[in-house]
Short mmCIF file of C-alpha atoms and ligand atoms in Angstrom, two decimals:
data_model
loop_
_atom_site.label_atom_id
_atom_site.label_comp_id
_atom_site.label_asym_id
_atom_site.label_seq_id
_atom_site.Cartn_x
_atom_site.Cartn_y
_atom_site.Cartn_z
CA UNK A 1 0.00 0.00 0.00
CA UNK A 2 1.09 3.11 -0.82
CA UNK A 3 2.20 5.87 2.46
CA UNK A 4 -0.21 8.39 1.43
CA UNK A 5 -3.00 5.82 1.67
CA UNK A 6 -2.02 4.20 4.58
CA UNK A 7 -2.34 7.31 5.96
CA UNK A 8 -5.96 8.32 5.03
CA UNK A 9 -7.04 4.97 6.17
CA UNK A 10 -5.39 5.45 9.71
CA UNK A 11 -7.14 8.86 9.73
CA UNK A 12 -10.85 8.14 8.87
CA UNK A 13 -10.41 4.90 11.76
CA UNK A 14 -9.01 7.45 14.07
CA UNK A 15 -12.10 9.94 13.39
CA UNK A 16 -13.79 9.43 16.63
CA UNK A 17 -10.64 9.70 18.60
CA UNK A 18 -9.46 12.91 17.39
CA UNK A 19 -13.07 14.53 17.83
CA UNK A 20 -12.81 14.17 21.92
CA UNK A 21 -8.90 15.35 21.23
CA UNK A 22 -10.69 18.59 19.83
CA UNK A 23 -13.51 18.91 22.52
CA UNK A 24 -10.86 18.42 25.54
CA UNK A 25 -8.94 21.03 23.52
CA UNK A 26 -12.15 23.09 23.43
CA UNK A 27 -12.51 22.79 27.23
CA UNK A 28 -9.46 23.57 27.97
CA UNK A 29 -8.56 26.73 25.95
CA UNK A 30 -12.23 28.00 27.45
CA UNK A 31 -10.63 27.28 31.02
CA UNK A 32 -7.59 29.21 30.17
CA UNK A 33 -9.17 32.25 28.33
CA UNK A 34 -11.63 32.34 31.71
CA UNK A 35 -8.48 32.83 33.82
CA UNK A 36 -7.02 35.54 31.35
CA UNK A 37 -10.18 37.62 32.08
CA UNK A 38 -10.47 36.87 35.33
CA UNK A 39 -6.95 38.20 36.03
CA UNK A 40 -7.03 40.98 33.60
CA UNK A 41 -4.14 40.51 31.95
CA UNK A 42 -2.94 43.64 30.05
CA UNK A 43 0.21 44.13 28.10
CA UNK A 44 1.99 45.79 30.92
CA UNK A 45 2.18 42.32 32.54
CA UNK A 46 4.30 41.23 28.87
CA UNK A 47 6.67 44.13 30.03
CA UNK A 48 10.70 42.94 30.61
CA UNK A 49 12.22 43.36 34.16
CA UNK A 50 15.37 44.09 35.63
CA UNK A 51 17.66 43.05 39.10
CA UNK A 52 15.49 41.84 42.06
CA UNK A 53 12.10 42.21 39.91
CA UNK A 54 10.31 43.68 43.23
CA UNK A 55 6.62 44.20 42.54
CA UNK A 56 7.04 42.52 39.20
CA UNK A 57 3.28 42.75 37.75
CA UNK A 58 3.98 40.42 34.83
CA UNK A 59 5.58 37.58 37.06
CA UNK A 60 3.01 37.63 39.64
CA UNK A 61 -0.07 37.84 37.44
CA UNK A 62 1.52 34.48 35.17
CA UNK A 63 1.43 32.64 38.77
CA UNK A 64 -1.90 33.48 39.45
CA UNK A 65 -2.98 32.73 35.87
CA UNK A 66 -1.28 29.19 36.38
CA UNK A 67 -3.02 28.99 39.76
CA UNK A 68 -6.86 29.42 38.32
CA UNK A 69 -5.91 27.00 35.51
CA UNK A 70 -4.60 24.10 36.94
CA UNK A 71 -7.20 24.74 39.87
CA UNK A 72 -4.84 25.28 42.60
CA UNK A 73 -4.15 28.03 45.21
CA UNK A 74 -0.85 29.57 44.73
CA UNK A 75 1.85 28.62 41.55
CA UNK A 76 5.48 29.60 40.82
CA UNK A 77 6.18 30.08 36.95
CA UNK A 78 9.90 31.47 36.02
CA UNK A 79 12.32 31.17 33.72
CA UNK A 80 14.55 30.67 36.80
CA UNK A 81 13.12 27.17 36.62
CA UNK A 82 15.44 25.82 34.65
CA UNK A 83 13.80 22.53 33.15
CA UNK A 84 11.40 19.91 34.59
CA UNK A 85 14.46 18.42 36.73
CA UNK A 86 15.01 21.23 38.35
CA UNK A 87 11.66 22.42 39.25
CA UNK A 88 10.69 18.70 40.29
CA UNK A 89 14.34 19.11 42.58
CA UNK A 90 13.19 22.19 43.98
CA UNK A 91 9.47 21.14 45.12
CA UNK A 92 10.84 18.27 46.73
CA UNK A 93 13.68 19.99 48.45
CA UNK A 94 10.59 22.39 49.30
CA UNK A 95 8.59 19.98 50.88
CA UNK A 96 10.39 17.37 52.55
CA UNK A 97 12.85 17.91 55.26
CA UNK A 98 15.45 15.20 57.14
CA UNK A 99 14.06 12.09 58.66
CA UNK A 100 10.81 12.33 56.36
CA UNK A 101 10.06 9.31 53.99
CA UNK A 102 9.26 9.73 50.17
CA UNK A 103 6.94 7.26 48.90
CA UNK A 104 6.50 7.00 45.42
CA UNK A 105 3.42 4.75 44.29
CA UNK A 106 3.87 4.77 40.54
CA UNK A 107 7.10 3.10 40.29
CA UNK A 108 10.33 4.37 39.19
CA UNK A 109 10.73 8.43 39.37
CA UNK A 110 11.83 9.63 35.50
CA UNK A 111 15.27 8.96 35.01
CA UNK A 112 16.74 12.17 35.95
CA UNK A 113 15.70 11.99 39.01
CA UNK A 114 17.31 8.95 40.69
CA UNK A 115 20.33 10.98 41.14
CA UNK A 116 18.18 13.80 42.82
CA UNK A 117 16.61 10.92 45.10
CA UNK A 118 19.05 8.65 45.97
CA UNK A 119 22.80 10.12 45.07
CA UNK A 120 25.76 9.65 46.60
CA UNK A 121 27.65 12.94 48.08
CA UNK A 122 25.94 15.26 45.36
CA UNK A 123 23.46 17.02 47.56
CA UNK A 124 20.57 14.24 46.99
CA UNK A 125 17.83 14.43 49.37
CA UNK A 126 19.72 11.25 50.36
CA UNK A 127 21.80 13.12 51.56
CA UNK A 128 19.63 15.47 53.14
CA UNK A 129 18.54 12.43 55.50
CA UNK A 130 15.19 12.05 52.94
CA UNK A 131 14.50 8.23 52.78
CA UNK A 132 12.67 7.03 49.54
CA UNK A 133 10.38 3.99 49.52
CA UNK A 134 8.46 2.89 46.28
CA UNK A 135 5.29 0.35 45.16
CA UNK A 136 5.30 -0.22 41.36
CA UNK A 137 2.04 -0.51 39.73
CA UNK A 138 0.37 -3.56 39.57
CA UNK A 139 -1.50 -4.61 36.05
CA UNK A 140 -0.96 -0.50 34.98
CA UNK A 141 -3.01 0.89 37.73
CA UNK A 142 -2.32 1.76 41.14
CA UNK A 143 -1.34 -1.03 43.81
CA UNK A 144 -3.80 -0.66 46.87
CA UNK A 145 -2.39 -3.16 48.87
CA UNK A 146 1.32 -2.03 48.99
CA UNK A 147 0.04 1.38 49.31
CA UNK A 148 -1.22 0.70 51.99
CA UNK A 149 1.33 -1.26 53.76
CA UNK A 150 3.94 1.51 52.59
CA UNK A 151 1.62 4.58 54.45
CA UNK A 152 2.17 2.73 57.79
CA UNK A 153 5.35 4.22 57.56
CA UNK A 154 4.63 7.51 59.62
CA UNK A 155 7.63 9.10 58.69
CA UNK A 156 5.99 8.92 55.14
CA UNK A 157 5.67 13.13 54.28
CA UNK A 158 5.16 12.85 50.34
CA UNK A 159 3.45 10.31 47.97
CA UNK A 160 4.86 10.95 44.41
CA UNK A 161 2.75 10.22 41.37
CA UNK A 162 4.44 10.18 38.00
CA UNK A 163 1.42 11.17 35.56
CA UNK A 164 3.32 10.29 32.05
CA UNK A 165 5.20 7.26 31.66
CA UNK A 166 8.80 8.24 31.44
CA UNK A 167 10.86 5.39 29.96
CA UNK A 168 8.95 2.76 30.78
CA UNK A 169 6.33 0.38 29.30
CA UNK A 170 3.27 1.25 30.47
CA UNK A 171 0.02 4.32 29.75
CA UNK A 172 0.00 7.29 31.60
CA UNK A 173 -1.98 7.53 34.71
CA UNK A 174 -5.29 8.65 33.77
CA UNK A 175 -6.93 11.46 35.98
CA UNK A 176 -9.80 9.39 36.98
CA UNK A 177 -7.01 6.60 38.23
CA UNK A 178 -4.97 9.83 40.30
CA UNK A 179 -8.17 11.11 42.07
CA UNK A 180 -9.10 7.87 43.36
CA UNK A 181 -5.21 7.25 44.23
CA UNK A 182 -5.41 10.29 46.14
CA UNK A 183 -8.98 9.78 47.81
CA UNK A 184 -7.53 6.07 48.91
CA UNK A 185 -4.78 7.77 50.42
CA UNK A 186 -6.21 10.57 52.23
CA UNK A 187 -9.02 7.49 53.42
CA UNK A 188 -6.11 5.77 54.78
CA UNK A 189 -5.50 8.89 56.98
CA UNK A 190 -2.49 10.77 55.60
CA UNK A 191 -1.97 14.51 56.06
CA UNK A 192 0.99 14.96 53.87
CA UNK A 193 1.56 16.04 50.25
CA UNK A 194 0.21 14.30 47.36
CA UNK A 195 2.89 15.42 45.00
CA UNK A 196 2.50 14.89 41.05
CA UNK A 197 5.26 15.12 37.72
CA UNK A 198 2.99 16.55 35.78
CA UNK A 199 5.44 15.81 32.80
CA UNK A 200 3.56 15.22 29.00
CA UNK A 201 0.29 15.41 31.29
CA UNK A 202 -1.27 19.25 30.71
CA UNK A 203 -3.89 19.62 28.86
CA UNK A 204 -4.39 15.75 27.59
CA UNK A 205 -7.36 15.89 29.82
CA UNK A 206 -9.89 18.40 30.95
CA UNK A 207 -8.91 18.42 34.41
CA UNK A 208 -5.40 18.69 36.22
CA UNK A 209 -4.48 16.56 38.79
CA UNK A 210 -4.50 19.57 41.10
CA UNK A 211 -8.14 19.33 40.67
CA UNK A 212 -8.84 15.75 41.57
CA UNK A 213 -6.28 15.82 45.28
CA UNK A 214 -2.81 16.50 44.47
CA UNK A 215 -1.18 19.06 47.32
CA UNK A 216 1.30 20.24 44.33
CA UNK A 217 1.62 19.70 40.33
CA UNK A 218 4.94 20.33 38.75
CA UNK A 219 6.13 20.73 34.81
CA UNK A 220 8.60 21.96 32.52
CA UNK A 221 7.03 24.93 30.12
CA UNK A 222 9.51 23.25 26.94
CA UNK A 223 6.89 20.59 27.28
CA UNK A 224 2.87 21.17 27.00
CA UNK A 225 2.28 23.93 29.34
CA UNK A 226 4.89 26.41 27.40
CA UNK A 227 2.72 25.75 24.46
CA UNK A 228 5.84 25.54 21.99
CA UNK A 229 6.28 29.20 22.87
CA UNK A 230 8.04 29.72 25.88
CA UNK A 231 11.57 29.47 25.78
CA UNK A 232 12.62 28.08 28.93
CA UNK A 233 11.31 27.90 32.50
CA UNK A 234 8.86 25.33 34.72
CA UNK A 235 6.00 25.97 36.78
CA UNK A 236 5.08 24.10 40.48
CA UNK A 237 0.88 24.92 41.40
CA UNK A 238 -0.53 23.71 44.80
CA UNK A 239 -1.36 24.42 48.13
CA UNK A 240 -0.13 27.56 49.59
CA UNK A 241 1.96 26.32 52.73
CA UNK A 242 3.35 23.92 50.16
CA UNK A 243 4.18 26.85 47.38
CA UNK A 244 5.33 29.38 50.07
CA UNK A 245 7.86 27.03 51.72
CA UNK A 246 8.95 25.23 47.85
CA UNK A 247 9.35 29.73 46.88
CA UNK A 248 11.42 29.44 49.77
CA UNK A 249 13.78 27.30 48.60
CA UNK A 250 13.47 28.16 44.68
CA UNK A 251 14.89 31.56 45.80
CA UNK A 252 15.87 31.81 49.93
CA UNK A 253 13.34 31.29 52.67
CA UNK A 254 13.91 35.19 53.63
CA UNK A 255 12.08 36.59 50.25
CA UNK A 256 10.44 33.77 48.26
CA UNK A 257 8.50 34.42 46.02
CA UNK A 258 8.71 38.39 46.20
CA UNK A 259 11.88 38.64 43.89
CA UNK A 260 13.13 37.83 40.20
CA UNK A 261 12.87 39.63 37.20
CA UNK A 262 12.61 38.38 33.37
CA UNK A 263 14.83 40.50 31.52
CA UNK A 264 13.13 39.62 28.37
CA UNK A 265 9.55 39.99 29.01
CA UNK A 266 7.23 37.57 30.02
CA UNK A 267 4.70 37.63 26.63
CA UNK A 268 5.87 34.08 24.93
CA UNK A 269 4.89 32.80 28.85
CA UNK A 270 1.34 33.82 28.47
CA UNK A 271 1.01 33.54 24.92
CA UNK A 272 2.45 29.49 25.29
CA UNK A 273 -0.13 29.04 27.45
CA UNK A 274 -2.32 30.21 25.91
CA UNK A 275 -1.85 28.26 22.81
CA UNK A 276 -0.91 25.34 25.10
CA UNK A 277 -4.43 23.27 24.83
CA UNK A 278 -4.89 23.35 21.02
CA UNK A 279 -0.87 22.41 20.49
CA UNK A 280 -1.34 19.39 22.90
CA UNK A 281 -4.16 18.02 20.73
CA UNK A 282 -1.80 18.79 17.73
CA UNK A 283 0.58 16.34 19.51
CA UNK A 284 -2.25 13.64 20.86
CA UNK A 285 -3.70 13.51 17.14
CA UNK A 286 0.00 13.23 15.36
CA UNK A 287 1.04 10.50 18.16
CA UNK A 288 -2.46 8.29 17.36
CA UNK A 289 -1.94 8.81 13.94
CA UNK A 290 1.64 7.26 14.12
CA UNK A 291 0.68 4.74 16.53
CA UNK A 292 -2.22 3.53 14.15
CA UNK A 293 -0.12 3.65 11.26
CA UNK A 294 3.06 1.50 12.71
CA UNK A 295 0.57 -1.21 14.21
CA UNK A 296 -0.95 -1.80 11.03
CA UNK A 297 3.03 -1.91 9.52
CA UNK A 298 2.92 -4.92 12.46
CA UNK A 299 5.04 -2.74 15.25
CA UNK A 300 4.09 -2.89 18.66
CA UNK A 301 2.94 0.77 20.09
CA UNK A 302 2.05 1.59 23.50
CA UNK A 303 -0.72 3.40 24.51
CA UNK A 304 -3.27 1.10 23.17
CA UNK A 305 -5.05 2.64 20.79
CA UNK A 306 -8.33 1.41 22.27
CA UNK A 307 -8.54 3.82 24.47
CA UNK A 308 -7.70 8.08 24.29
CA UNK A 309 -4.38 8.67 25.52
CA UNK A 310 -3.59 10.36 28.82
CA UNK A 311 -0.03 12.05 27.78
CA UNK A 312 1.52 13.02 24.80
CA UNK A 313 4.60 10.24 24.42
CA UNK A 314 3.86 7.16 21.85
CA UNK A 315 6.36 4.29 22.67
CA UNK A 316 7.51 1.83 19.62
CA UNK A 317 8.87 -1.19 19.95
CA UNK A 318 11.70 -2.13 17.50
CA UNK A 319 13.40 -5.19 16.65
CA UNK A 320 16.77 -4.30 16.35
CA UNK A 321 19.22 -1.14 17.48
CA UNK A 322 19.73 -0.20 13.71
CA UNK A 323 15.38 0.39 12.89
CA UNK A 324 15.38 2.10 16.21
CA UNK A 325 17.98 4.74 15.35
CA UNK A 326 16.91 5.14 11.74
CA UNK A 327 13.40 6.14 13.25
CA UNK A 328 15.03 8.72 15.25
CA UNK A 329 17.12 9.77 12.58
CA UNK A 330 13.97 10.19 9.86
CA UNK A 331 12.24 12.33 12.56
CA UNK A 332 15.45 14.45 12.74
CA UNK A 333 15.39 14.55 9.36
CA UNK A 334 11.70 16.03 8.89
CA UNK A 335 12.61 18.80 11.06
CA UNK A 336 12.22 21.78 10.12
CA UNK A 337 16.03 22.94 11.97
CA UNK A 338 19.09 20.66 11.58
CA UNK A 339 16.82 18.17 9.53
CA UNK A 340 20.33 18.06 7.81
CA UNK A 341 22.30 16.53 10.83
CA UNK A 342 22.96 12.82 11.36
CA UNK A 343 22.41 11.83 14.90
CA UNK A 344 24.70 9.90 17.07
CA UNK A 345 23.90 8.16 20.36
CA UNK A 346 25.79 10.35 23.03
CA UNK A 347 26.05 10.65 26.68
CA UNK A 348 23.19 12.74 27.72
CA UNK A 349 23.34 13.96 31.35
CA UNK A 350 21.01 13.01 33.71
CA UNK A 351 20.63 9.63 31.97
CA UNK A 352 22.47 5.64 32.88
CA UNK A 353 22.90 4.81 29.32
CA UNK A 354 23.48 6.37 25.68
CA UNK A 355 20.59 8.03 24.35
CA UNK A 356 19.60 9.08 20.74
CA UNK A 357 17.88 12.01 20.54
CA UNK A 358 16.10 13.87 18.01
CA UNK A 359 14.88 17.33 18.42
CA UNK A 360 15.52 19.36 15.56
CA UNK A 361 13.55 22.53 17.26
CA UNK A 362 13.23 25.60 17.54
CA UNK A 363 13.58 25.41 21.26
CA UNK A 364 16.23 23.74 22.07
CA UNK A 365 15.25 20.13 23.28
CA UNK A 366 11.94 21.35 23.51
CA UNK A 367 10.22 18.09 23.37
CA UNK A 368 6.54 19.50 22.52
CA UNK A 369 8.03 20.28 19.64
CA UNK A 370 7.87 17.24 17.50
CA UNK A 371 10.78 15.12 18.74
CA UNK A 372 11.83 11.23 19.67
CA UNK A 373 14.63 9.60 21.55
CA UNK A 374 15.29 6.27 22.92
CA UNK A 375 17.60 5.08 25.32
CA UNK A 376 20.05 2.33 23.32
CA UNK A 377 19.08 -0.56 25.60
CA UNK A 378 16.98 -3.78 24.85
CA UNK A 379 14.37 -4.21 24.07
CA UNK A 380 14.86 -1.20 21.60
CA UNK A 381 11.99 1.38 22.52
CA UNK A 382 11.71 4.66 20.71
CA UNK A 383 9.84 8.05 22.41
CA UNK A 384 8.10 9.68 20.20
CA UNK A 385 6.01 12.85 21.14
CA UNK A 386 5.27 16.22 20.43
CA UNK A 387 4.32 18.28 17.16
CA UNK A 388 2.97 21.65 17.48
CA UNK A 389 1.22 20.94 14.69
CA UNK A 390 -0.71 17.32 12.93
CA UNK A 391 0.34 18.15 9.62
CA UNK A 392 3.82 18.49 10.69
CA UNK A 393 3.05 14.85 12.11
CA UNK A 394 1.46 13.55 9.36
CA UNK A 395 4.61 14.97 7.08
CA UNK A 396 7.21 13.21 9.47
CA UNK A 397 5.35 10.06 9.38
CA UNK A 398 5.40 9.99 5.86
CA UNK A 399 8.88 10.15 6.01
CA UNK A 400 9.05 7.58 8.64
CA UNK A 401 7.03 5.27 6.19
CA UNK A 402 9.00 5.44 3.10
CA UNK A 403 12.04 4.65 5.27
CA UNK A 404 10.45 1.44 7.08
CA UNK A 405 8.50 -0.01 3.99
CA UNK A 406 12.09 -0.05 1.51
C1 PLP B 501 10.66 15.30 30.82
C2 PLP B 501 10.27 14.72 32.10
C3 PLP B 501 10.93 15.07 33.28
C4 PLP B 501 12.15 15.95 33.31
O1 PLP B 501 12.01 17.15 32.65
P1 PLP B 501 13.26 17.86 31.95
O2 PLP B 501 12.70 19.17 31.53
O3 PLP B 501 13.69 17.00 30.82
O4 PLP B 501 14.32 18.01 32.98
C5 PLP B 501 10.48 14.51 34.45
N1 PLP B 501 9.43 13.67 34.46
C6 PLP B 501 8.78 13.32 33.35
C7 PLP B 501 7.63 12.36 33.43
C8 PLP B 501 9.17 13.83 32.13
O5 PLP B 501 8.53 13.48 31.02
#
């Protein structure tokens, strides 16, 4: 069959699919266009700032804008946030203090964040005197039982949720599967913070886990919330005694949130998320489409395309290392920068083993941007997510096709 008509096939099966993708869309840019009038924001609030960025209108109206969206009392957006790492890093640090437990119950934190958790003489809440305990998930949803057993632990302060699925074989936690995590927990009589990596999440839905129990949410803005726009930064929402004490330790517990400036203005902050709902359904319809079409070439894809998908990652199973990085390298190469370059795997901080990565973007690494990497290990998995728009999808994956059918 020819690409262009495996294509159209894939699209008219996937009709119904990417109808709710627009209607979530359509829920969720009405719930962000609500906050924008609600908190008046002007063009002065666009306006660049300078030195300690006292009474900076721009910075504190994005936080409260982030607050009414995701639902949640108090936020910290900035560009000081470095990347989804850090601002993870820093709510943690923010919440937890020595001889606390951390309990994650979805498994394995993302891969950066072992080293934040558990490392050695680096300044790891480890470290810090932070113990970490874990239940994986049992059958992809949440495992009551070990829960349980883990929350008689008193010195338990935080229960982690990872919403996305990081490297790792499995869907992304829908929000109907968090609030009933978090409504078992708080029935099982704990007062601490339900804390969630909100990674690939925003937007996928039409609610944030903010709204269905978490304490505090936390995400990079080069990933859905920036809406492809914002250049750098990450954003933590929550409770207030959790946001005061985590501004507390983003800047120093003496002036939290009250300082830093944005010597470049804060519009692509507002305008990213303000585009941020339609560009995640760009991304949820090109990942289905490229899911649908690779199954029906005979590859395995995970999420099943049975049901909608709760982030924005598609996961593809390859037989051997050399398909794997010739996927990666055909997405590089529909790109529209450094579509030119050959990628190599390299040794990406952050990460235990090589990883190929391609992300030929306008922001770099930005991986709502269309983009797909795979960590060279067995069995060989490629990432795929991203597109800030389909038809750039649908143009890569044609690509993608040629390349697998010779
Ligand atoms: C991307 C990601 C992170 C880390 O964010 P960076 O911006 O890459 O540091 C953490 N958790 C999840 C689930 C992610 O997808």
């Amino acid at each position: 069959m020819k690409t262009d008509e495996l294509i159209a096939r894939c699209e008219g099966e996937l009709a119904d699919k990417f109808r709710l993708a627009d209607e979530i869309a359509f829920i969720n840019q009405s719930k962000v266009l609500d906050a924008f009038r609600k908190n008046k924001i002007a063009l002065r609030h666009f306006a660049p700032t300078t030195g300690y960025g006292y009474g900076d209108e721009g910075r504190d109206a994005l936080c409260a804008l982030f607050a009414d969206v995701f639902g949640a009392e108090a936020a910290l957006v900035s560009a000081n946030i470095l990347s989804g790492t850090h601002a993870l890093t820093v709510a943690l640090f923010g919440v937890l203090k020595a001889g606390d437990t951390l309990l994650s119950i979805s498994g394995d934190p993302y891969d950066t964040l072992q080293e934040v958790i558990s490392g050695k003489g680096n300044g790891s809440l480890a470290d810090y005197g932070i113990r970490f305990k874990k239940c994986g998930l049992k059958d992809g949803a949440f495992d009551k039982e070990a829960i349980a057993q883990g929350l008689k632990d008193e010195s338990v302060r935080v229960v982690f949720i990872q919403r996305s699925r990081g490297y790792e074989w499995r869907d992304a936690l829908s929000e109907e599967k968090i609030a009933d995590a978090a409504a078992f927990v708080r029935g099982l009589g704990f007062t601490g913070c339900i804390f969630v990596d909100n990674c690939y999440g925003e937007f996928v839905e039409s609610t944030e886990p903010t709204q269905n129990g978490a304490d505090v949410a936390v995400g990079s803005l080069i990933k859905n919330a920036g809406g492809g726009i914002a250049p750098t930064g990450g954003y933590i929402v929550g409770k207030r005694q959790y946001i005061d004490r985590i501004a507390g330790r983003l800047t120093a517990p003496s002036v939290g949130a009250e300082v830093g400036s944005y010597a470049f203005g804060y519009q692509y902050f507002f305008e990213g998320l303000f585009l941020a709902p339609h560009v995640v359904a760009q991304a949820v319809k090109g990942g289905l489409l490229i899911g649908a079409c690779l199954e029906k070439l005979g590859f395995t894809t995970s999420p099943s395309l049975a049901a909608q998908p709760y982030d924005i990652t598609r996961a593809i199973r390859f037989g051997t290392k050399e398909e794997l990085i010739g996927f990666i390298q055909a997405v590089q190469e529909a790109s529209p920068v450094d579509s030119y370059v050959t990628l190599e795997p390299w040794d990406m901080p952050g990460y235990q083993e090589q990883v190929i990565m391609a992300a030929g973007t306008f922001v770099q690494g930005a991986s709502i941007e269309l983009s797909a990497d795979a960590p060279i290990k067995e069995p060989y998995i490629a990432y795929f997510q991203g597109g800030l728009t389909y038809e750039h999808c649908k143009y890569a994956l044609g690509r993608i096709l040629q390349k697998l059918i010779k």
